[in-house]
Tab-separated table of C-alpha atoms and ligand atoms in Angstrom:
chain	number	residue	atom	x	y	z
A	15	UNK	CA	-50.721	34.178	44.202
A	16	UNK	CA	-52.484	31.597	42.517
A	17	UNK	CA	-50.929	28.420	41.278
A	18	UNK	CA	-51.294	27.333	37.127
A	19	UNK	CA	-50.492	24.377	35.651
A	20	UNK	CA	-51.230	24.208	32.082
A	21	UNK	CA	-51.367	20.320	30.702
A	22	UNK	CA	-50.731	19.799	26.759
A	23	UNK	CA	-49.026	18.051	24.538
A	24	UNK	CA	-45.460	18.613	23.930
A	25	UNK	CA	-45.916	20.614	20.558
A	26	UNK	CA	-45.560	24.435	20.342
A	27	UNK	CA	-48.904	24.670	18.865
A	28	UNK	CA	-52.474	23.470	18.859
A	29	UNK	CA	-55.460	24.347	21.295
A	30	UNK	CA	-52.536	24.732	24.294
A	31	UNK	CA	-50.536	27.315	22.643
A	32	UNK	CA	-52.717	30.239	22.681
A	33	UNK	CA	-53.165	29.806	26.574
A	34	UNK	CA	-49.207	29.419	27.127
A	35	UNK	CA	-48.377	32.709	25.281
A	36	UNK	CA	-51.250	34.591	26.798
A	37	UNK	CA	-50.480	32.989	30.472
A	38	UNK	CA	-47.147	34.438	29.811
A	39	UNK	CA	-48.571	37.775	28.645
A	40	UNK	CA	-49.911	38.141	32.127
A	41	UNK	CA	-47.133	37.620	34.099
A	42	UNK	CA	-48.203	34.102	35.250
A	43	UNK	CA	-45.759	31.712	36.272
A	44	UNK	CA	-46.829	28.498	35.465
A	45	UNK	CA	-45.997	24.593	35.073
A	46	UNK	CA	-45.610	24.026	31.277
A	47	UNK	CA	-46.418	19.899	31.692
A	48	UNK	CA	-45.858	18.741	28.018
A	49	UNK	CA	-47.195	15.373	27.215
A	50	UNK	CA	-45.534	12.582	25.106
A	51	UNK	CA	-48.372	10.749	22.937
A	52	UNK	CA	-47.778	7.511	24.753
A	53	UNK	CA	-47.795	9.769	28.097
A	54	UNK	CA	-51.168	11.303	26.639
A	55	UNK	CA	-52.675	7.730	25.907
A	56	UNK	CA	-51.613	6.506	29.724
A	57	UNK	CA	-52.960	9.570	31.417
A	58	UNK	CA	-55.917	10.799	29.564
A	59	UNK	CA	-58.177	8.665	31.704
A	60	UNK	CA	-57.635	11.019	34.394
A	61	UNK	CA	-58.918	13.712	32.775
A	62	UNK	CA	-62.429	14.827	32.575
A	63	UNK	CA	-63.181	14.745	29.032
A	64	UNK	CA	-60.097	12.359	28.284
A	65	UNK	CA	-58.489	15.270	26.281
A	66	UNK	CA	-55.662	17.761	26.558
A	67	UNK	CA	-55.542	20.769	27.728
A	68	UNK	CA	-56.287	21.141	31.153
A	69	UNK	CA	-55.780	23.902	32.872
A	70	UNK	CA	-55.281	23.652	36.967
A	71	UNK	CA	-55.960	26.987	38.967
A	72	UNK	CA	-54.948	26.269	42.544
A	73	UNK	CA	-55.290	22.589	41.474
A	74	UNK	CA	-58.587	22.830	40.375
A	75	UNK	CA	-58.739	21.596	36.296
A	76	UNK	CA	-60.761	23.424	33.651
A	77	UNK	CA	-61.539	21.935	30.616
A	78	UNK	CA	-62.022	24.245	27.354
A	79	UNK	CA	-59.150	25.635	25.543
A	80	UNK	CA	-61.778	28.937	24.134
A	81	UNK	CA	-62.548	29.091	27.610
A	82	UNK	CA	-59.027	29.004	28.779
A	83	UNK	CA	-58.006	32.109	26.482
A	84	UNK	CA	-61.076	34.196	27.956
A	85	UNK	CA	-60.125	34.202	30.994
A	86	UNK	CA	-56.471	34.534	30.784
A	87	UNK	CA	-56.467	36.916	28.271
A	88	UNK	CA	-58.695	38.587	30.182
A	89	UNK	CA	-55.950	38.670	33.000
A	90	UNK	CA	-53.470	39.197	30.384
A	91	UNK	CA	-55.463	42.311	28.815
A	92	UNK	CA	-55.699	40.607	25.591
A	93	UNK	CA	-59.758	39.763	25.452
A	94	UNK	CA	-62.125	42.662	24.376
A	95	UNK	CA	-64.000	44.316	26.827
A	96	UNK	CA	-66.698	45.681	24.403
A	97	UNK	CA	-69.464	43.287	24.046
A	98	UNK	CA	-69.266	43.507	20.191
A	99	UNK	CA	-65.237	43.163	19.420
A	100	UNK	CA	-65.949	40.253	22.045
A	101	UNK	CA	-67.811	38.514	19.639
A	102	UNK	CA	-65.869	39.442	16.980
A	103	UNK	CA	-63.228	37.352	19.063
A	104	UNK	CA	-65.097	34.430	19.795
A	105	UNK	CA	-66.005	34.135	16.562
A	106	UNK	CA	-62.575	33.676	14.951
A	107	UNK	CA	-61.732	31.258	17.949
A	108	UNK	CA	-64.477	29.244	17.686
A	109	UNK	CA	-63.545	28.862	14.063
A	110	UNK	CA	-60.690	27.580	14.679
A	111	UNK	CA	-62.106	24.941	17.267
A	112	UNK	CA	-63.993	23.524	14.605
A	113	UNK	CA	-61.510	23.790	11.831
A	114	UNK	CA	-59.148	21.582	14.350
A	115	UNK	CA	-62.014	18.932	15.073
A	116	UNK	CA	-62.297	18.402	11.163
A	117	UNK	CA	-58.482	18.125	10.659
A	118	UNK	CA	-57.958	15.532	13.555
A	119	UNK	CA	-61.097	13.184	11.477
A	120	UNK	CA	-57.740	12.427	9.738
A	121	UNK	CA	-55.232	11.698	11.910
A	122	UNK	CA	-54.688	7.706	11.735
A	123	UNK	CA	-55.117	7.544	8.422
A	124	UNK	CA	-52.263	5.877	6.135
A	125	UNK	CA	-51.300	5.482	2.675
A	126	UNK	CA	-53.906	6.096	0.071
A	127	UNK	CA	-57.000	6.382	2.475
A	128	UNK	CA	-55.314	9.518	4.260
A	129	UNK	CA	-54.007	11.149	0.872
A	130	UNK	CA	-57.536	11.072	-0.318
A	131	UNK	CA	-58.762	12.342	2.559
A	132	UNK	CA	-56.438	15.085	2.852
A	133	UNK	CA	-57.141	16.437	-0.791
A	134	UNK	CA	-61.053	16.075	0.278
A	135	UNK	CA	-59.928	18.441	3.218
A	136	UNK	CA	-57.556	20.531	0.990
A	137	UNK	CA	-60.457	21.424	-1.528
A	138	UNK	CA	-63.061	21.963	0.825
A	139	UNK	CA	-62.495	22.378	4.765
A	140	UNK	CA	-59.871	24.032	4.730
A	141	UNK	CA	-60.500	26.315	1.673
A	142	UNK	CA	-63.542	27.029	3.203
A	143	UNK	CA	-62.426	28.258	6.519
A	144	UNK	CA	-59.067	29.747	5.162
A	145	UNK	CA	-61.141	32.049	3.286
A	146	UNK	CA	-63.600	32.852	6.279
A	147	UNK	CA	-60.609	33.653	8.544
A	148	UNK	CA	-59.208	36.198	5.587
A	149	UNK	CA	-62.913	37.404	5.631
A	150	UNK	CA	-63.108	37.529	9.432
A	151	UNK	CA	-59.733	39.477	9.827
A	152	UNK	CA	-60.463	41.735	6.828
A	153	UNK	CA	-63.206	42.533	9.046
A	154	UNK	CA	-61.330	43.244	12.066
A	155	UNK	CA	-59.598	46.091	10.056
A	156	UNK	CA	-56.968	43.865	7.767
A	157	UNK	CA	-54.234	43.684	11.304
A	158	UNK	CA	-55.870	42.110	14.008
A	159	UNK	CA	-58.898	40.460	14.514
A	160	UNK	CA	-61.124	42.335	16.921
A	161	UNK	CA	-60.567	45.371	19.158
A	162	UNK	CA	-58.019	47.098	16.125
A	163	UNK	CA	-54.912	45.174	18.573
A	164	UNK	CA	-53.315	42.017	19.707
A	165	UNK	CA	-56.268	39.813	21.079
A	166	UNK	CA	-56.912	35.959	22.362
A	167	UNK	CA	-57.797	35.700	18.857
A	168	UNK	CA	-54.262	36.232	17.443
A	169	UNK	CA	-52.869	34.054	19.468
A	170	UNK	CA	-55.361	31.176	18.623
A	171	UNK	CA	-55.178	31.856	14.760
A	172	UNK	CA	-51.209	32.123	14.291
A	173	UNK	CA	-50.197	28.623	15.577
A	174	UNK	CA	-52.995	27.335	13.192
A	175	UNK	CA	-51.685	28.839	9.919
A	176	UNK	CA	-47.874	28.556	10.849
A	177	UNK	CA	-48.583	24.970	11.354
A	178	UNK	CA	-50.977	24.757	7.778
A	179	UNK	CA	-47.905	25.884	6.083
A	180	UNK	CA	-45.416	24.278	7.565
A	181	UNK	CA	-45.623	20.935	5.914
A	182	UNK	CA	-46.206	18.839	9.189
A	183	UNK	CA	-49.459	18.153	8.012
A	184	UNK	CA	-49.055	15.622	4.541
A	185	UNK	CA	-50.705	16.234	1.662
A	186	UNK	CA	-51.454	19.575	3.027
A	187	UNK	CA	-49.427	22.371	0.422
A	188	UNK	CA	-47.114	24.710	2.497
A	189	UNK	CA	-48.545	27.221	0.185
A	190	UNK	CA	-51.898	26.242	1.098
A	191	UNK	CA	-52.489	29.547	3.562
A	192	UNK	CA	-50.741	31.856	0.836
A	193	UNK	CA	-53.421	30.669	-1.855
A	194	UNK	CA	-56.635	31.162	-0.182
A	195	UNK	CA	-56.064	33.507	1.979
A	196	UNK	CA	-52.660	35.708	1.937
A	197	UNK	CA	-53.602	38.360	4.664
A	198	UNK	CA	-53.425	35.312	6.974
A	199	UNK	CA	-49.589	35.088	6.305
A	200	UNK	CA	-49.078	38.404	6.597
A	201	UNK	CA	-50.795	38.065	10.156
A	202	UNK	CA	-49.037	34.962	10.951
A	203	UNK	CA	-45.594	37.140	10.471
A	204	UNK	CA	-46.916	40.355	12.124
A	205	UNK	CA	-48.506	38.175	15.406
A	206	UNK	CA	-45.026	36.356	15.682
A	207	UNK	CA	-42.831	39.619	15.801
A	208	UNK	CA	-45.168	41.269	18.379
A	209	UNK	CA	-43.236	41.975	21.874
A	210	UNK	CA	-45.344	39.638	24.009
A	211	UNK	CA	-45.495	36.616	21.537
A	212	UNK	CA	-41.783	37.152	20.289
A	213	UNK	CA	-41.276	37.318	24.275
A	214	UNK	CA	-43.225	34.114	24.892
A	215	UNK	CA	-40.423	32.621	22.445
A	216	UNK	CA	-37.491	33.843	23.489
A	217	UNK	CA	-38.382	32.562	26.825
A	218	UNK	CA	-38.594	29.449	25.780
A	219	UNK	CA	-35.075	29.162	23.857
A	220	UNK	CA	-33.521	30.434	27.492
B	25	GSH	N1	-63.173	21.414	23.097
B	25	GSH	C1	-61.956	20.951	23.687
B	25	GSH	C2	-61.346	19.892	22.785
B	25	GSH	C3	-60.164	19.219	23.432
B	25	GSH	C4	-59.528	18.209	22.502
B	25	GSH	O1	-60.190	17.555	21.693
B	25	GSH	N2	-58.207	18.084	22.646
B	25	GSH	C5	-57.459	17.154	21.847
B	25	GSH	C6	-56.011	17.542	21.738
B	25	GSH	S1	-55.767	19.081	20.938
B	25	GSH	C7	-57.516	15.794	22.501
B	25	GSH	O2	-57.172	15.670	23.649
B	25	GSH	N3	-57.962	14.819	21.759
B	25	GSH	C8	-58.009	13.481	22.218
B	25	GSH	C9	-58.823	12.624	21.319
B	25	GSH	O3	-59.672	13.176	20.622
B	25	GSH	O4	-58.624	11.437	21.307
B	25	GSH	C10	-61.011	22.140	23.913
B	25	GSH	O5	-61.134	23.110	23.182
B	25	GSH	O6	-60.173	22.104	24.820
């Protein structure tokens, strides 16, 4: 049995989340090493693209969170096997990837500079790729996102939208998700009660 250590930052969301839940979906023990910031800003260095997460297989580390949830949701029975719903998987990960990269442009902001910036984001961003989501999922059949069932997808979407509406983010409206795109709050709610996420969760309270 292989050995998995999964390296992110202590936050139950993110780019790290979707691998924990679907690592646990498989049946995979693994490390859960959570990261202060200060820990993150000590020990980046040693990683190879100075960034979280890393994922070590038998102590070999692999970079690439979209990468991360192919393969283990692939182990975890949670990544398409038809070419096409595949895609249709990728597609609303790889969204998401670049929907995080434009969020993080304003972290480190302050004061005026990062309330400007986050009604820039607010109007245009993250309207624009709320609304894509919606349009991907609708897509998907109006539950899941490809393959008509729980995929890698879900699990990389949920975290994003629970943490868009959950105020952490400010200047960001907690109604934000519910005004461009209200089938992603229904999916938020349906992807948190299913058995392996709500699973995932309970694990972690114990
Ligand atoms: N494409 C990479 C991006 C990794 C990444 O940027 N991770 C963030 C944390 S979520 C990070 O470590 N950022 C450090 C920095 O940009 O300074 C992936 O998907 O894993």
């Amino acid at each position: 049995m292989a050995i998995y250590k999964l390296t992110y930052f202590d936050f139950d969301g993110g780019r790290g989340e979707p691998v924990r839940i679907a690592l646990h979906a498989a049946g995979i023990d693994f490390e859960d090493e959570r990261w202060t910031f200060p820990e993150f800003q000590e020990k980046r260095g040693g990683t190879r693209f100075n960034a979280v997460p890393v994922l070590e297989i038998d102590g070999v580390a692999i970079t690439q969170s979209n990468a991360m949830c192919r393969y283990i949701g692939g182990l975890a029975g949670l990544y398409p096997k038809d070419p096409m719903q595949a895609l249709y998987c990728d597609e609303a990960m790889d969204a998401c990837e670049d929907l995080t990269h434009i969020i993080v442009r304003t972290f480190g902001l302050e004061g005026e500079k990062l309330e400007k910036a986050r009604a820039k984001l607010v109007d245009g961003w993250l309207t624009t790729f709320l609304r894509g989501l919606g349009e991907l999922l609708e897509r998907g059949g109006g539950e899941y996102f490809a393959d008509g069932r729980l995929t890698v997808a879900d699990l990389k979407v949920f975290p994003m939208t629970r943490w868009l509406s959950s105020g952490a983010l400010d200047h960001v409206p907690t109604d934000i998700v519910d005004s461009v795109a209200p089938n992603l709050v229904a999916h938020c709610a349906r992807i948190e009660a299913e058995p392996v996420v709500a699973a995932y969760y309970q694990s972690r309270t114990q």
